[in-house]
Structure formats: C-alpha cells, structure tokens
Amino acid sequence: MKLLKNLLIFALTLFFTLNLYAENNISLIDKASASGIVFYWDSLSQTGILEKAGHQLTFRIEDPLMMLDSSALVIVDPPSMENGVVKVSSDFLSTAEQYFKESEDGNGFKIGAILIDPGHGGKDPGAAGNFKVNGKNIKVQEKDVVLTIGKSLSEKLKAAYPSKQILMTRSTDVFLKLAERTDIANSVKLAPNEAIIYVSIHANASLDKKSSGYEVWYLSPGYRRTVLDKSQTEEDKSLFPILNSMMEEEYTAESILIAKFIMDGLAPQIGKDSKARGIKAEEWFVVKNSKMPSVLIEVGFVTNQKEALNLNDSAYLNRISTGIYNGISAFVTHFERSRGFTSKND
C-alpha cells in the first residue's frame, strides 16, 4: 500500500512537472525587453535576475522559488532552458510583472517625473559640423542629434516606469526659449511624496577640431536661487533663507549624483568611441532657474569629424540613450531605496 502511494505521488509530481514545462513557451529575454525589464543572466550558476524600477527578482533554472528583493520567496512555475534560451510560463511572467507594479505603486518617497530637454530646435540649430566624406556633403546639427537621443531615451523610460511621468520639453523640431523650458519643468504637478529630475541633452562644438568626448554638467553651488515656495514658511519668515539653502544643497548633491550615474552609464556604451571628459560645474548652466535636481549632458563634438559621423549614426545615438537611461535608472534606484535621502558622499 505504501509503495502504491509513493508511486502515485511520483506520477502526480511527474505529471504536474511535465505540464509546467509544457507551458514554458515564452522567451524571457524577449518579453523582459518589451516590458522595460532588465534581464541579467549567469550561465555558470544558471541564475537570472530581473530588475525594474529599483526592484530585483532572482530565479534559477528548474527551481520553483523566486526571491523578491532579497527579502521574500514566492513559488512560481520553474523556468527552463531550451537551446540556450530561458523559457518561462505566463504565470511566471504575471508574478514578476505584478510584483514590479505593486512595488512601484508603493507609498515611499520616489521620483514621480523625469523631464527630458533636447536642446535648441526649430530656428535654432545649435552647434553644427559640415564634412565631405567620399564626395558627399554631410551636415550634422545639434538640434537633430539631441532630439533623436531624447526620443529614444523617453521610450526606454516609459517602458521601464509606466507609472511615472516621462516628459519632454520638445518632441519635434520646434524652438523654445530657455525660460519656456524652465517654466515647463517648474509647472509639473507632483504628489506630496514625489520628486522630479531634469535632464538636458546637448552636443558640443570647438574651434579645435580635435576636441572630442562627452561630459555632464550641474549647476555650481555658487549660483544662488530660490527653490522653495515662500508660502511654506509663512508662520516664521526667518526660516525661509535657512530652508531654501538646505534645499539648494540637496539639489546640488542629487545633481552631482545623477551626473555620476550618467557618466558611469555612458562609459560602457560609448567609452571605446569617445572619451569621458568628466563631471563639471558652472553658474551659467542652461537650467539654472529650475527648482529641482538637474544635469546637462554634452554627448560629443559635432565639430570633430570622427565624432560627428558617429553622432550622425542612429545605432550610436541609441547607445548614448541607453547609457543615459542606465544612469538615470541607477539614480532612481538609489533615490527610492534610500527613501529620498541623498548624501554628497554617495
């Protein structure tokens, strides 16, 4: 009787296992990419990590357990490997997507909006380079380069963060004054627990045709600005300059951190084709009146022929947008996991 019972249990286990694997007909890497989920794979341990919006899910081939942010375990349909491709069931995907959605909809302090500002536009072409290659005239304009990068970046961010506001100051070839760009940034509506970051994208130019490379700028702490609403300190007006100064320092610290993450994101994408010129501060920063952490990215020199031809290539521009996206994503993860507390030493 005991033997019969064990055989029955084995048969049922085998039946359900075969049925689970029969349902594993979805390529995880394809589905993850389409859903804005980053997929990391370790072939040695047969372990995978899914990451989105600062949260991670860890799984192993043929293992029915999935770890959620290194803090909890759930039972899922065990993934399988078929011809070198990780295959999962629809239930596996539903579990992952539901967790990411619930995590992003949480009540912690978070980035509620990301504003992308492609520089120049319309009647203002920005920097330009003119070259003759194989008898063909090629003109590379800053306004076109940065708009292509901005639109690609926007698509990546929207896929990864469907519940955040992913905005652009311009998505077409139109002219905007600097004041209009700042007004757009400062008018974004946010929930009490939300913050916004401003990412301005530009291309460089120089009389020295050999100048090349990418860099990220932030507003110098030496430039003083009003970032706090005075109505918030009506009861004691003497507090306003103190609180405003503290908020300025916080914005500067966060801007430096965003700049660092973006530089780190660009390096593996274009580091072989362009050199890193570093993180820099300046008081004439283009978004100096924005009331939020903000950075300005110079993606390369349109006056350097080699770099300009790269900036005229859609695949290269996609690599740049991927690098910027990875940097922004890293900052969002840091910010939201630290619940909005950012140190200059991070």
XYZ file of C-alpha atoms in Angstrom:
346
model
C 0.000 0.000 0.000
C 2.852 2.360 0.910
C 4.640 1.548 -2.365
C 1.470 2.247 -4.344
C 1.040 5.555 -2.549
C 4.651 6.572 -3.316
C 4.239 5.619 -6.970
C 1.051 7.684 -7.151
C 2.797 10.718 -5.632
C 5.689 10.288 -8.064
C 3.318 10.003 -11.021
C 1.374 13.097 -9.995
C 4.600 15.050 -9.434
C 5.897 13.997 -12.854
C 2.559 14.870 -14.470
C 2.453 18.377 -12.997
C 6.148 18.957 -13.718
C 5.741 17.995 -17.375
C 2.691 20.230 -17.634
C 4.560 23.136 -16.098
C 7.399 22.793 -18.585
C 4.955 22.328 -21.443
C 3.690 25.809 -20.639
C 7.185 27.337 -20.723
C 6.878 28.683 -24.247
C 7.790 32.345 -23.650
C 11.313 33.654 -24.251
C 12.141 35.585 -21.084
C 14.717 37.904 -22.653
C 12.292 38.961 -25.412
C 9.398 39.556 -23.021
C 11.595 41.363 -20.485
C 12.931 43.720 -23.131
C 9.423 44.541 -24.364
C 8.272 45.267 -20.786
C 11.197 47.511 -19.851
C 12.653 44.870 -17.527
C 16.429 44.458 -17.419
C 17.487 40.794 -17.593
C 20.855 39.621 -16.178
C 21.986 36.031 -16.697
C 24.788 33.970 -15.112
C 25.382 30.887 -17.244
C 27.642 29.231 -14.655
C 25.101 29.183 -11.828
C 22.099 29.087 -14.200
C 20.718 32.038 -12.247
C 18.857 35.041 -13.591
C 17.932 38.455 -12.223
C 15.043 40.619 -13.401
C 15.288 44.307 -12.482
C 12.857 47.153 -12.944
C 12.285 50.461 -11.179
C 14.839 49.663 -8.489
C 13.495 46.204 -7.632
C 15.001 42.775 -8.314
C 13.657 39.255 -8.742
C 16.124 36.333 -8.636
C 15.444 32.843 -10.001
C 17.239 29.657 -11.026
C 16.556 27.197 -13.847
C 14.303 24.279 -12.762
C 13.799 25.909 -9.347
C 10.213 26.818 -8.318
C 11.366 29.519 -5.889
C 11.781 33.175 -6.819
C 13.409 35.706 -4.461
C 11.865 39.177 -4.230
C 14.353 41.965 -3.465
C 16.423 39.563 -1.341
C 13.712 39.717 1.325
C 10.981 37.195 0.456
C 10.363 33.997 -1.524
C 7.418 33.010 -3.716
C 6.616 29.770 -5.537
C 6.491 30.058 -9.332
C 6.461 27.769 -12.357
C 10.124 26.689 -12.633
C 11.867 28.277 -15.639
C 13.538 26.010 -18.204
C 16.405 26.276 -20.668
C 15.733 25.374 -24.310
C 18.514 25.662 -26.883
C 20.271 28.289 -24.812
C 17.098 30.355 -24.324
C 15.440 30.840 -20.915
C 11.775 29.920 -21.266
C 9.043 30.713 -18.733
C 5.304 30.333 -18.354
C 2.697 33.061 -18.475
C 2.126 32.588 -14.728
C 5.840 33.200 -14.067
C 5.609 36.468 -16.006
C 2.388 37.505 -14.291
C 4.004 37.021 -10.878
C 7.036 39.119 -11.870
C 5.048 41.921 -13.504
C 2.570 42.110 -10.632
C 5.378 42.421 -8.087
C 7.076 45.181 -10.077
C 3.762 47.040 -10.389
C 2.953 46.760 -6.670
C 6.491 47.806 -5.721
C 6.417 50.881 -7.928
C 2.972 51.876 -6.667
C 4.203 51.842 -3.061
C 3.974 54.814 -0.689
C 7.705 55.560 -0.311
C 9.282 58.815 -1.492
C 10.000 58.412 -5.186
C 10.833 60.054 -8.487
C 7.450 60.996 -9.879
C 8.589 62.683 -13.088
C 11.604 62.788 -15.391
C 11.794 65.721 -17.795
C 13.992 65.307 -20.882
C 15.084 68.515 -22.569
C 16.610 68.149 -26.054
C 18.445 71.453 -26.555
C 17.851 74.036 -29.298
C 15.328 73.253 -32.086
C 13.445 74.996 -34.859
C 15.183 78.184 -35.982
C 17.996 77.493 -33.510
C 20.087 74.569 -34.880
C 22.688 74.742 -32.105
C 26.204 73.605 -32.975
C 26.808 72.192 -36.454
C 29.512 70.384 -38.356
C 29.925 70.176 -42.140
C 32.064 67.475 -43.703
C 32.749 65.943 -47.101
C 33.043 62.151 -46.971
C 33.606 60.150 -50.169
C 32.492 63.154 -52.191
C 29.255 63.523 -50.214
C 28.433 66.582 -48.077
C 27.306 65.666 -44.576
C 25.829 68.200 -42.147
C 25.412 67.249 -38.501
C 23.208 69.580 -36.425
C 22.983 69.566 -32.649
C 19.215 70.021 -32.615
C 18.700 66.834 -34.660
C 21.200 64.735 -32.706
C 19.764 65.577 -29.285
C 16.140 65.182 -30.368
C 16.842 61.662 -31.628
C 18.566 60.782 -28.340
C 15.792 62.395 -26.286
C 13.007 60.493 -28.035
C 14.851 57.185 -27.699
C 15.528 57.888 -24.004
C 11.875 58.762 -23.448
C 10.738 55.451 -24.946
C 13.105 53.478 -22.725
C 11.994 55.309 -19.587
C 8.291 54.936 -20.402
C 8.724 51.194 -20.857
C 10.612 50.860 -17.556
C 8.487 53.261 -15.478
C 4.870 53.207 -16.718
C 3.569 54.897 -13.554
C 5.986 57.861 -13.710
C 5.570 60.993 -15.789
C 8.141 60.809 -18.594
C 8.023 64.229 -20.238
C 9.873 66.106 -22.988
C 10.215 69.852 -23.426
C 10.047 69.213 -27.169
C 9.406 66.065 -29.219
C 9.513 67.812 -32.606
C 11.740 70.342 -34.347
C 10.405 73.457 -32.587
C 12.120 76.434 -30.981
C 11.772 77.028 -27.241
C 13.291 79.842 -25.203
C 15.291 78.853 -22.140
C 12.622 80.440 -19.943
C 9.943 78.285 -21.592
C 11.934 75.134 -20.868
C 12.327 76.132 -17.222
C 8.618 77.001 -16.960
C 7.703 73.541 -18.271
C 9.930 71.956 -15.624
C 8.639 74.055 -12.736
C 4.982 73.549 -13.681
C 4.946 69.742 -13.491
C 2.369 68.577 -10.938
C 3.673 66.119 -8.365
C 2.209 64.202 -5.436
C 3.480 65.143 -1.950
C 5.840 62.139 -1.890
C 7.231 62.689 -5.396
C 10.274 64.450 -6.862
C 11.278 65.410 -10.402
C 14.628 65.420 -12.188
C 15.599 67.481 -15.248
C 17.917 66.072 -17.919
C 19.044 68.466 -20.654
C 20.788 66.959 -23.712
C 23.242 68.903 -25.891
C 26.145 68.413 -28.298
C 29.416 70.314 -28.108
C 31.481 72.399 -30.521
C 35.009 73.782 -30.519
C 37.388 75.748 -32.744
C 39.829 72.937 -32.036
C 38.648 70.236 -34.444
C 40.456 67.599 -32.388
C 38.305 68.232 -29.299
C 36.135 65.218 -28.518
C 34.358 63.413 -25.723
C 31.273 63.518 -23.529
C 30.691 65.308 -20.236
C 27.932 66.054 -17.728
C 27.360 69.460 -16.108
C 25.489 70.515 -12.997
C 24.709 73.934 -11.548
C 27.562 75.371 -9.494
C 26.767 75.779 -5.766
C 27.997 79.367 -6.168
C 24.812 80.316 -8.025
C 22.102 81.205 -5.521
C 18.463 80.682 -6.438
C 15.066 80.455 -4.800
C 13.885 76.857 -4.915
C 11.374 76.912 -2.072
C 7.839 78.301 -2.062
C 7.793 81.179 0.472
C 4.228 80.299 1.431
C 5.600 77.174 3.130
C 7.256 79.312 5.821
C 4.576 81.958 6.375
C 4.426 81.280 10.105
C 8.115 82.123 10.589
C 9.664 84.016 7.668
C 13.107 83.888 9.283
C 13.181 80.184 8.458
C 12.928 80.748 4.711
C 16.611 81.501 3.878
C 17.744 78.561 6.027
C 15.340 76.078 4.489
C 15.964 77.416 0.982
C 19.723 76.994 1.442
C 19.241 73.429 2.692
C 17.069 72.601 -0.301
C 19.658 74.111 -2.672
C 22.350 71.927 -1.145
C 20.140 68.865 -1.511
C 19.511 69.639 -5.185
C 23.241 70.094 -5.760
C 24.067 66.772 -4.067
C 21.428 64.970 -6.109
C 22.545 66.652 -9.349
C 26.130 65.542 -8.751
C 24.920 62.005 -8.111
C 22.784 61.967 -11.273
C 25.793 63.242 -13.233
C 27.995 60.493 -11.811
C 25.493 57.752 -12.597
C 25.040 59.030 -16.163
C 28.802 59.187 -16.733
C 29.046 55.624 -15.422
C 26.178 54.593 -17.713
C 27.734 56.143 -20.832
C 31.197 54.617 -20.328
C 30.335 51.003 -21.255
C 28.155 52.159 -24.157
C 30.440 54.625 -25.968
C 33.670 54.589 -23.976
C 35.555 52.865 -26.806
C 34.492 55.501 -29.331
C 34.531 58.656 -27.217
C 36.439 59.780 -24.144
C 34.979 60.827 -20.807
C 35.689 64.498 -20.101
C 34.277 64.311 -16.583
C 31.667 65.996 -14.407
C 31.726 69.803 -14.364
C 30.002 72.688 -12.597
C 29.112 76.114 -13.976
C 26.963 79.092 -12.978
C 25.715 79.803 -16.490
C 24.097 76.387 -16.544
C 21.204 76.358 -19.020
C 18.609 75.234 -16.483
C 19.802 77.410 -13.597
C 16.274 78.518 -12.686
C 14.761 75.050 -12.472
C 13.604 74.153 -8.967
C 14.827 70.563 -8.959
C 17.962 68.419 -9.389
C 19.157 68.928 -12.956
C 22.027 67.992 -15.247
C 23.168 68.881 -18.748
C 24.788 66.208 -20.913
C 27.178 67.086 -23.753
C 27.129 63.900 -25.849
C 30.068 64.746 -28.124
C 31.563 67.297 -30.518
C 29.860 67.894 -33.856
C 32.995 69.812 -34.938
C 35.175 66.692 -34.663
C 34.687 64.730 -37.898
C 35.033 61.251 -36.396
C 32.710 62.052 -33.512
C 30.255 63.936 -35.727
C 29.920 60.945 -38.049
C 29.181 58.786 -35.006
C 26.570 61.331 -33.896
C 25.048 61.029 -37.355
C 24.571 57.274 -36.886
C 21.264 56.092 -35.383
C 22.807 52.991 -33.780
C 25.399 55.129 -31.993
C 22.721 57.538 -30.769
C 20.751 54.576 -29.412
C 23.844 53.520 -27.460
C 24.031 57.021 -25.994
C 20.366 56.932 -24.984
C 20.928 53.505 -23.409
C 23.851 54.875 -21.401
C 21.830 57.851 -20.180
C 18.880 55.572 -19.378
C 21.117 53.244 -17.344
C 22.444 56.235 -15.404
C 19.003 57.651 -14.670
C 17.717 54.209 -13.695
C 20.631 53.765 -11.282
C 19.845 57.131 -9.672
C 16.134 56.312 -9.389
C 17.007 53.007 -7.731
C 19.354 54.718 -5.274
C 16.923 57.536 -4.514
C 13.889 55.342 -3.965
C 15.710 52.695 -1.941
C 17.166 55.386 0.303
C 13.657 56.914 0.561
C 14.846 60.249 -0.813
C 17.908 60.725 1.396
C 20.954 61.602 -0.690
C 24.440 62.394 0.572
C 27.205 64.214 -1.272
C 29.443 61.304 -0.334
C 27.286 58.694 -2.117
